[in-house]
Coordinates of C-alpha atoms in Angstrom, one line a residue:
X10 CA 117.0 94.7 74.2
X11 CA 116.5 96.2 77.7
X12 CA 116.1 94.7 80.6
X13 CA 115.1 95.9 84.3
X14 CA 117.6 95.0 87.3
X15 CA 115.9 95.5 90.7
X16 CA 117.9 95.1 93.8
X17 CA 115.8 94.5 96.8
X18 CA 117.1 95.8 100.4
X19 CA 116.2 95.7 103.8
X20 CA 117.1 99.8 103.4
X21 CA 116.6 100.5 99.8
X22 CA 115.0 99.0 96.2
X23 CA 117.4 100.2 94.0
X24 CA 116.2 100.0 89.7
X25 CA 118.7 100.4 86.7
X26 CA 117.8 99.6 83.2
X27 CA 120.7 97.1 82.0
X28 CA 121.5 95.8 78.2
X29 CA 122.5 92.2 77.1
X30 CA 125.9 93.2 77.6
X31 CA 125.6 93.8 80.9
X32 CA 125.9 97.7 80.8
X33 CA 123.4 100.0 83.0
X34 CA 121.5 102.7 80.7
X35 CA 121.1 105.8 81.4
X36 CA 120.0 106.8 85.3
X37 CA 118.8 104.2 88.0
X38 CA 116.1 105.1 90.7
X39 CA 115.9 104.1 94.3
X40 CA 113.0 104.1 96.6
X41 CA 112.4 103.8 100.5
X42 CA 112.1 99.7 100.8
X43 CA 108.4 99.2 102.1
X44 CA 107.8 97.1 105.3
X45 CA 104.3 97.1 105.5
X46 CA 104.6 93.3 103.6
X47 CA 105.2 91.9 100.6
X48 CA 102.3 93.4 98.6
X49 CA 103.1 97.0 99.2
X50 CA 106.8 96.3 98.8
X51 CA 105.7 94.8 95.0
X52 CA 103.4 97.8 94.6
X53 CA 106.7 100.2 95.3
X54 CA 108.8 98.0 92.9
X55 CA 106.1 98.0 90.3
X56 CA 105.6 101.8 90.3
X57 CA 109.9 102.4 90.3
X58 CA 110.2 100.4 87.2
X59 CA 107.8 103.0 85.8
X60 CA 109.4 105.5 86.9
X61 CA 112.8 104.4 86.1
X62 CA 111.9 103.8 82.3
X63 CA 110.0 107.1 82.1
X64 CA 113.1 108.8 83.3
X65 CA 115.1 107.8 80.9
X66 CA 113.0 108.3 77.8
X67 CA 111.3 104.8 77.7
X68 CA 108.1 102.8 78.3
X69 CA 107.4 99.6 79.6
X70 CA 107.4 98.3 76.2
X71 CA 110.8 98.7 75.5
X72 CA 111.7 96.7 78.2
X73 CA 112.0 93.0 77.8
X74 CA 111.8 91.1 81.6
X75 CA 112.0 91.7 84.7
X76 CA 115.2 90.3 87.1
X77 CA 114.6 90.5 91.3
X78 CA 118.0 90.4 93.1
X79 CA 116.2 89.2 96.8
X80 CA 118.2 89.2 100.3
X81 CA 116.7 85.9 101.3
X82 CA 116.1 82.3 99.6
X83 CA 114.1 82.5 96.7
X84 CA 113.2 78.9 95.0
X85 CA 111.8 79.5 91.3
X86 CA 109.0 82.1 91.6
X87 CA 108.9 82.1 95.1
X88 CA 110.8 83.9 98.3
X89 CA 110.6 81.2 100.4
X90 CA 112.6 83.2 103.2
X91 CA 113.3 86.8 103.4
X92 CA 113.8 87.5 107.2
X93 CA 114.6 91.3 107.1
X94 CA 111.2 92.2 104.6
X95 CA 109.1 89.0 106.4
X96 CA 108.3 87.2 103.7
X97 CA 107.7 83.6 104.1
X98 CA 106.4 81.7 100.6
X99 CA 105.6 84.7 98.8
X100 CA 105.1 84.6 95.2
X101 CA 106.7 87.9 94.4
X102 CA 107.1 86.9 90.5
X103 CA 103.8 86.4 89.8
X104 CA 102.6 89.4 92.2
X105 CA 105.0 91.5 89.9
X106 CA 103.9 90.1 86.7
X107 CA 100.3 90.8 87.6
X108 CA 101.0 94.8 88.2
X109 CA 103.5 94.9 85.3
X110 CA 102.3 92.2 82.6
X111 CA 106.3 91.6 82.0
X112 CA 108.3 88.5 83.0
X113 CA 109.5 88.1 86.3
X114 CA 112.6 86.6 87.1
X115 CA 113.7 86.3 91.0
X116 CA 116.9 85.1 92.5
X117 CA 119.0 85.7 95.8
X118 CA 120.9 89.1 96.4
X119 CA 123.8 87.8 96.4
X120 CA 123.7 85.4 93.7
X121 CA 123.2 88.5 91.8
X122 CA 126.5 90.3 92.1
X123 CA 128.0 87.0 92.3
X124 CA 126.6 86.4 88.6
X125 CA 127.3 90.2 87.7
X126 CA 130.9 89.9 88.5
X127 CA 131.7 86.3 87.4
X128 CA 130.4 87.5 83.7
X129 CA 131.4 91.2 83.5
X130 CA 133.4 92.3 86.3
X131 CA 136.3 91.1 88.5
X132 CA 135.6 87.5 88.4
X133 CA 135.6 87.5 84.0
X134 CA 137.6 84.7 82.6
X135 CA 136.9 82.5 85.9
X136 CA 135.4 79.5 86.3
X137 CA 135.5 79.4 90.3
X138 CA 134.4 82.2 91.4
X139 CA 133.3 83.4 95.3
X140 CA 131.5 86.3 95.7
X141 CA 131.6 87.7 99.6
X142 CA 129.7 91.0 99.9
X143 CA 130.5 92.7 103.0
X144 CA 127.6 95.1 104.5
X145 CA 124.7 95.2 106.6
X146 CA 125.1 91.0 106.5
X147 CA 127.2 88.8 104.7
X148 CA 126.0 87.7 101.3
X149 CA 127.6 85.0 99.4
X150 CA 127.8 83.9 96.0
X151 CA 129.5 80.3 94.4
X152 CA 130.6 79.8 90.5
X153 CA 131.3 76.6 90.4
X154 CA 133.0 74.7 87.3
X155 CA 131.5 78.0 85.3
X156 CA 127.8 76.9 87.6
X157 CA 126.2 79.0 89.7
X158 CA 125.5 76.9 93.1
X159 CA 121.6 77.6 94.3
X160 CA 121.8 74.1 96.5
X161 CA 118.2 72.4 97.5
X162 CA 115.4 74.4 96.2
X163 CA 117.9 77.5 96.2
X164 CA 118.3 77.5 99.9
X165 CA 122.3 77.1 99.7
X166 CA 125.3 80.0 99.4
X167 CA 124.5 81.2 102.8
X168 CA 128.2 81.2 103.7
X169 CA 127.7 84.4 106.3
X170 CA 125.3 81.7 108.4
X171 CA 128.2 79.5 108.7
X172 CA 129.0 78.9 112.7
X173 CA 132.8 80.5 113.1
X174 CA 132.5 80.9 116.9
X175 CA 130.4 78.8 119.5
X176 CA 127.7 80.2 121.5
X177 CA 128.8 83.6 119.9
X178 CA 126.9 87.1 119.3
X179 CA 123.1 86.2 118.5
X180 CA 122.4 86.2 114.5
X181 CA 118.7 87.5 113.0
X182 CA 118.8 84.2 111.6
X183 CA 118.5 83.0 115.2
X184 CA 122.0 80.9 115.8
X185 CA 124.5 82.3 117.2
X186 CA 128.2 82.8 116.4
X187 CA 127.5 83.5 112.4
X188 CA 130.0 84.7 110.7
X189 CA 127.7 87.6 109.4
X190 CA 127.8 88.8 112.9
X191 CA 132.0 89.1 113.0
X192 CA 132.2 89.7 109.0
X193 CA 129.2 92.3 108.4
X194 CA 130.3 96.2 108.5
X195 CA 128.0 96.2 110.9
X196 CA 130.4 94.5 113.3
X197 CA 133.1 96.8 112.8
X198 CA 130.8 100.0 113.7
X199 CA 130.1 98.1 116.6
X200 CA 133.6 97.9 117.4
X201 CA 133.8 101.6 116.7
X202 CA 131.3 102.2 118.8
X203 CA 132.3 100.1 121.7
X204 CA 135.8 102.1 121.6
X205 CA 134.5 105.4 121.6
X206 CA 132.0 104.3 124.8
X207 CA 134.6 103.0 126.2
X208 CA 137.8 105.6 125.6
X209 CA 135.9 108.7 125.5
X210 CA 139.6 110.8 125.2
X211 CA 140.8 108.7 122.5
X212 CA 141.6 109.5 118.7
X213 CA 138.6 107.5 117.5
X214 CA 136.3 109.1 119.8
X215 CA 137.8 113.0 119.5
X216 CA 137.4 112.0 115.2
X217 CA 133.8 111.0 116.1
X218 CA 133.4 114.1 118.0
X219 CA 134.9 116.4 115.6
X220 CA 132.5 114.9 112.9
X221 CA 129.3 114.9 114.5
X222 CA 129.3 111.6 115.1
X223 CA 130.9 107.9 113.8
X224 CA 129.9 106.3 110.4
X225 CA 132.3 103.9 108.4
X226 CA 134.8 106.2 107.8
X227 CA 135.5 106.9 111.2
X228 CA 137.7 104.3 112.2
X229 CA 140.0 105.0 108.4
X230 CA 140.8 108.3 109.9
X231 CA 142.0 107.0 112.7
X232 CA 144.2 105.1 110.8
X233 CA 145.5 107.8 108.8
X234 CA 146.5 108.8 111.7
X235 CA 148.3 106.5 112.6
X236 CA 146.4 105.8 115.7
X237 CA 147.3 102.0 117.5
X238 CA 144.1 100.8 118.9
X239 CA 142.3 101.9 115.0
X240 CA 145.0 99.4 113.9
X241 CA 143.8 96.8 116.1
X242 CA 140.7 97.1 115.9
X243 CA 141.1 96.6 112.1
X244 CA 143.3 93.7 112.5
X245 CA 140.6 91.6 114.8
X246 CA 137.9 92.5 112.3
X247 CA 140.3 91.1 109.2
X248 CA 140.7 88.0 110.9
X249 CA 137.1 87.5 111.6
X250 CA 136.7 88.3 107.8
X251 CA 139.3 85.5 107.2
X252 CA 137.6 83.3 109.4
X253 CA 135.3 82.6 106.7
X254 CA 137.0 82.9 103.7
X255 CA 139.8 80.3 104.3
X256 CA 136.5 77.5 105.9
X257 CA 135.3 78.5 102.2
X258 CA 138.8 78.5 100.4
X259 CA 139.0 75.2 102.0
X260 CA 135.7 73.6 100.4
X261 CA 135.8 75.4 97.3
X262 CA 139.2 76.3 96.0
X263 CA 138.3 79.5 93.8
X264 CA 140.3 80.7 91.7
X265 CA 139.6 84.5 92.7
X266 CA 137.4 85.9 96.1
X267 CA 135.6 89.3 95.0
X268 CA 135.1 91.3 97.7
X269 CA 132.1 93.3 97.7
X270 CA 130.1 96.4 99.8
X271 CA 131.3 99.9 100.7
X272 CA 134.6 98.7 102.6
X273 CA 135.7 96.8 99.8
X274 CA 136.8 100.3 98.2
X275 CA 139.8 100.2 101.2
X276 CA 142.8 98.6 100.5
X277 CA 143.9 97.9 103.7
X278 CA 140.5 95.5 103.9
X279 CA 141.2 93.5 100.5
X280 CA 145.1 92.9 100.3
X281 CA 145.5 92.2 103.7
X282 CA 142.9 89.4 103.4
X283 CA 144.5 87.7 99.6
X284 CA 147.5 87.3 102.3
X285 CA 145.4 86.3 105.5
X286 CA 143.9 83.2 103.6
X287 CA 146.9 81.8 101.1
X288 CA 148.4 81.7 104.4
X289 CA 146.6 79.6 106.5
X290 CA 144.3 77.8 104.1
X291 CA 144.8 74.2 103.4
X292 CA 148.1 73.4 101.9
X293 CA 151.0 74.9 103.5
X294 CA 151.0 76.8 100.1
X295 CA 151.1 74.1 98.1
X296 CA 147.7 74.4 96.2
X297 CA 146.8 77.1 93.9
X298 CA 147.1 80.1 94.9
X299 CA 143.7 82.3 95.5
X300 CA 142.9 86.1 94.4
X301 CA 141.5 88.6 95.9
X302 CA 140.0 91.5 94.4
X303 CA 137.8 94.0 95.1
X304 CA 134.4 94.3 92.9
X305 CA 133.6 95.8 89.8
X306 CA 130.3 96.9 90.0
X307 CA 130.1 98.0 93.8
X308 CA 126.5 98.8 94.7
X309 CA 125.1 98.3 91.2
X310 CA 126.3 94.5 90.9
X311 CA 122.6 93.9 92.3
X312 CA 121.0 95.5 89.4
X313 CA 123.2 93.7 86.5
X314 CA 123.0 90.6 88.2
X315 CA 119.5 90.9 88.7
X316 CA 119.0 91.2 85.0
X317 CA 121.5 88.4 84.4
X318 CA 118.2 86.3 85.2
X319 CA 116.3 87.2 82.5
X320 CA 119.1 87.2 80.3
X321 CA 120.5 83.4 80.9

């Protein structure tokens, strides 16, 4: 049986077609995310699907149901909350089903890859599981006792809303001081950014220069370089990071933290942090011990988990 995995982003709608065991099939299509609301974003998912079985030698009718990964709160059917697309009690199952005549499943970003990795990837053979993805925000997933935690009407696992810093840097959400804001590779470009304005002759800038410009990778060249203020930089954004994860470690106790997102692929982001939060969480080392590994799937943990939904 084949099932669709749609992962919905403020940037991008990616679509993969996924088996029951969890494997993507054949090539996966991406499309611009629409922002003109939630109809003509469903219209764009409806007519990728098409596309994405057609491409791969299929129709519609070989595929069984439909799984949403959405980056907002999403409470049965609905997508109660979805700042970045504004959608506010939006039926976008039942919108879907109407254009596709398939079942619909919806659930939140997050929870996806958290699902994709705790059955498939990094997280297999674990029955507490956190899943932090690290990008344009801070998603979080929870496996709990082998559980996936959706709290009150599946507004909970919003760990990168959690407060780390009082009257801090404004969130979208509308606090201020989220960890998202400290946590997201958004904040480290800031930081790059910042250093560059504000040491034009440095190494960070003069690699910025030499490139056209600064991206993610800017600040790893520096390092490569051995350059001191890259090194700092890093090492305030990793304890930012750990910030959250040990106020989590604390609450949850998993067993294993997958990391998630583009910078997860940098080992001097994931080992750093295992030692960063089985140092100063709760227990002066006396409670068991947490892993930290970087994820599986990388960017298509959206589409398996998303199919995960119609699957369990």
């Amino acid at each position: 049986m084949y099932y669709l995995g749609v992962d919905i982003g403020g940037m991008s709608i990616k679509c993969g077609i996924v088996d029951e065991n969890g494997v993507i099939i054949g090539e996966k299509r991406t499309i611009v995310t629409p922002t003109t609301g939630g109809d003509d974003c469903v219209k764009g998912i409806a007519d990728l699907c098409r596309d994405t079985v057609k491409a791969n030698g299929l129709t519609m009718d070989d595929v069984t149901a439909i799984g949403l990964g959405v980056p907002g709160t999403v409470d049965g059917e609905v997508a109660t909350f979805v700042s970045n697309l504004g959608w506010e009690d939006y039926p976008v199952c039942q919108k879907l089903k109407e254009l596709v005549a398939k079942p619909v499943y919806a659930g939140n970003d997050a929870n996806c890859a958290a699902l994709a990795e705790w059955k498939f990837g990094a997280g297999k053979g674990y029955d507490n599981v956190v899943m932090v993805t690290l990008g344009t925000g801070v998603g979080t997933g929870f496996i709990v006792e082998g559980k996936l935690l959706l709290g009150n009407k599946g507004s909970g696992s919003e760990g990168g809303h959690m407060i780390i810093k009082a009257g801090g840097k404004k969130c979208n959400c509308g606090l201020c001081g989220c960890w998202e804001r400290y946590a997201a590779t958004t904040a480290l470009l800031e930081a790059v950014e910042a250093e560059i304005a504000n040491c034009p002759q440095g190494a960070i800038a003069q690699i910025a220069k030499d490139n056209g410009g600064f991206d993610g990778k800017t600040l790893f060249y520096a390092l490569d370089k051995g350059d001191k203020r890259a090194q700092e930089i890093l090492q305030n954004y990793l304890e930012d990071i750990s910030l959250g994860l040990i106020n989590i470690s604390n609450i949850f106790r998993p067993q294993i933290m997958v990391i998630g997102g583009g910078i997860s692929k940098q080992e001097r982001v994931v080992k750093p942090l295992e030692h960063l939060i089985n140092d100063c969480a709760y227990g002066n080392g006396r409670n068991p011990y947490i892993i930290v590994r970087p994820a599986t799937f990388g960017n298509d943990a959206g589409i398996i988990g998303a199919s995960l939904l119609a699957l369990i």
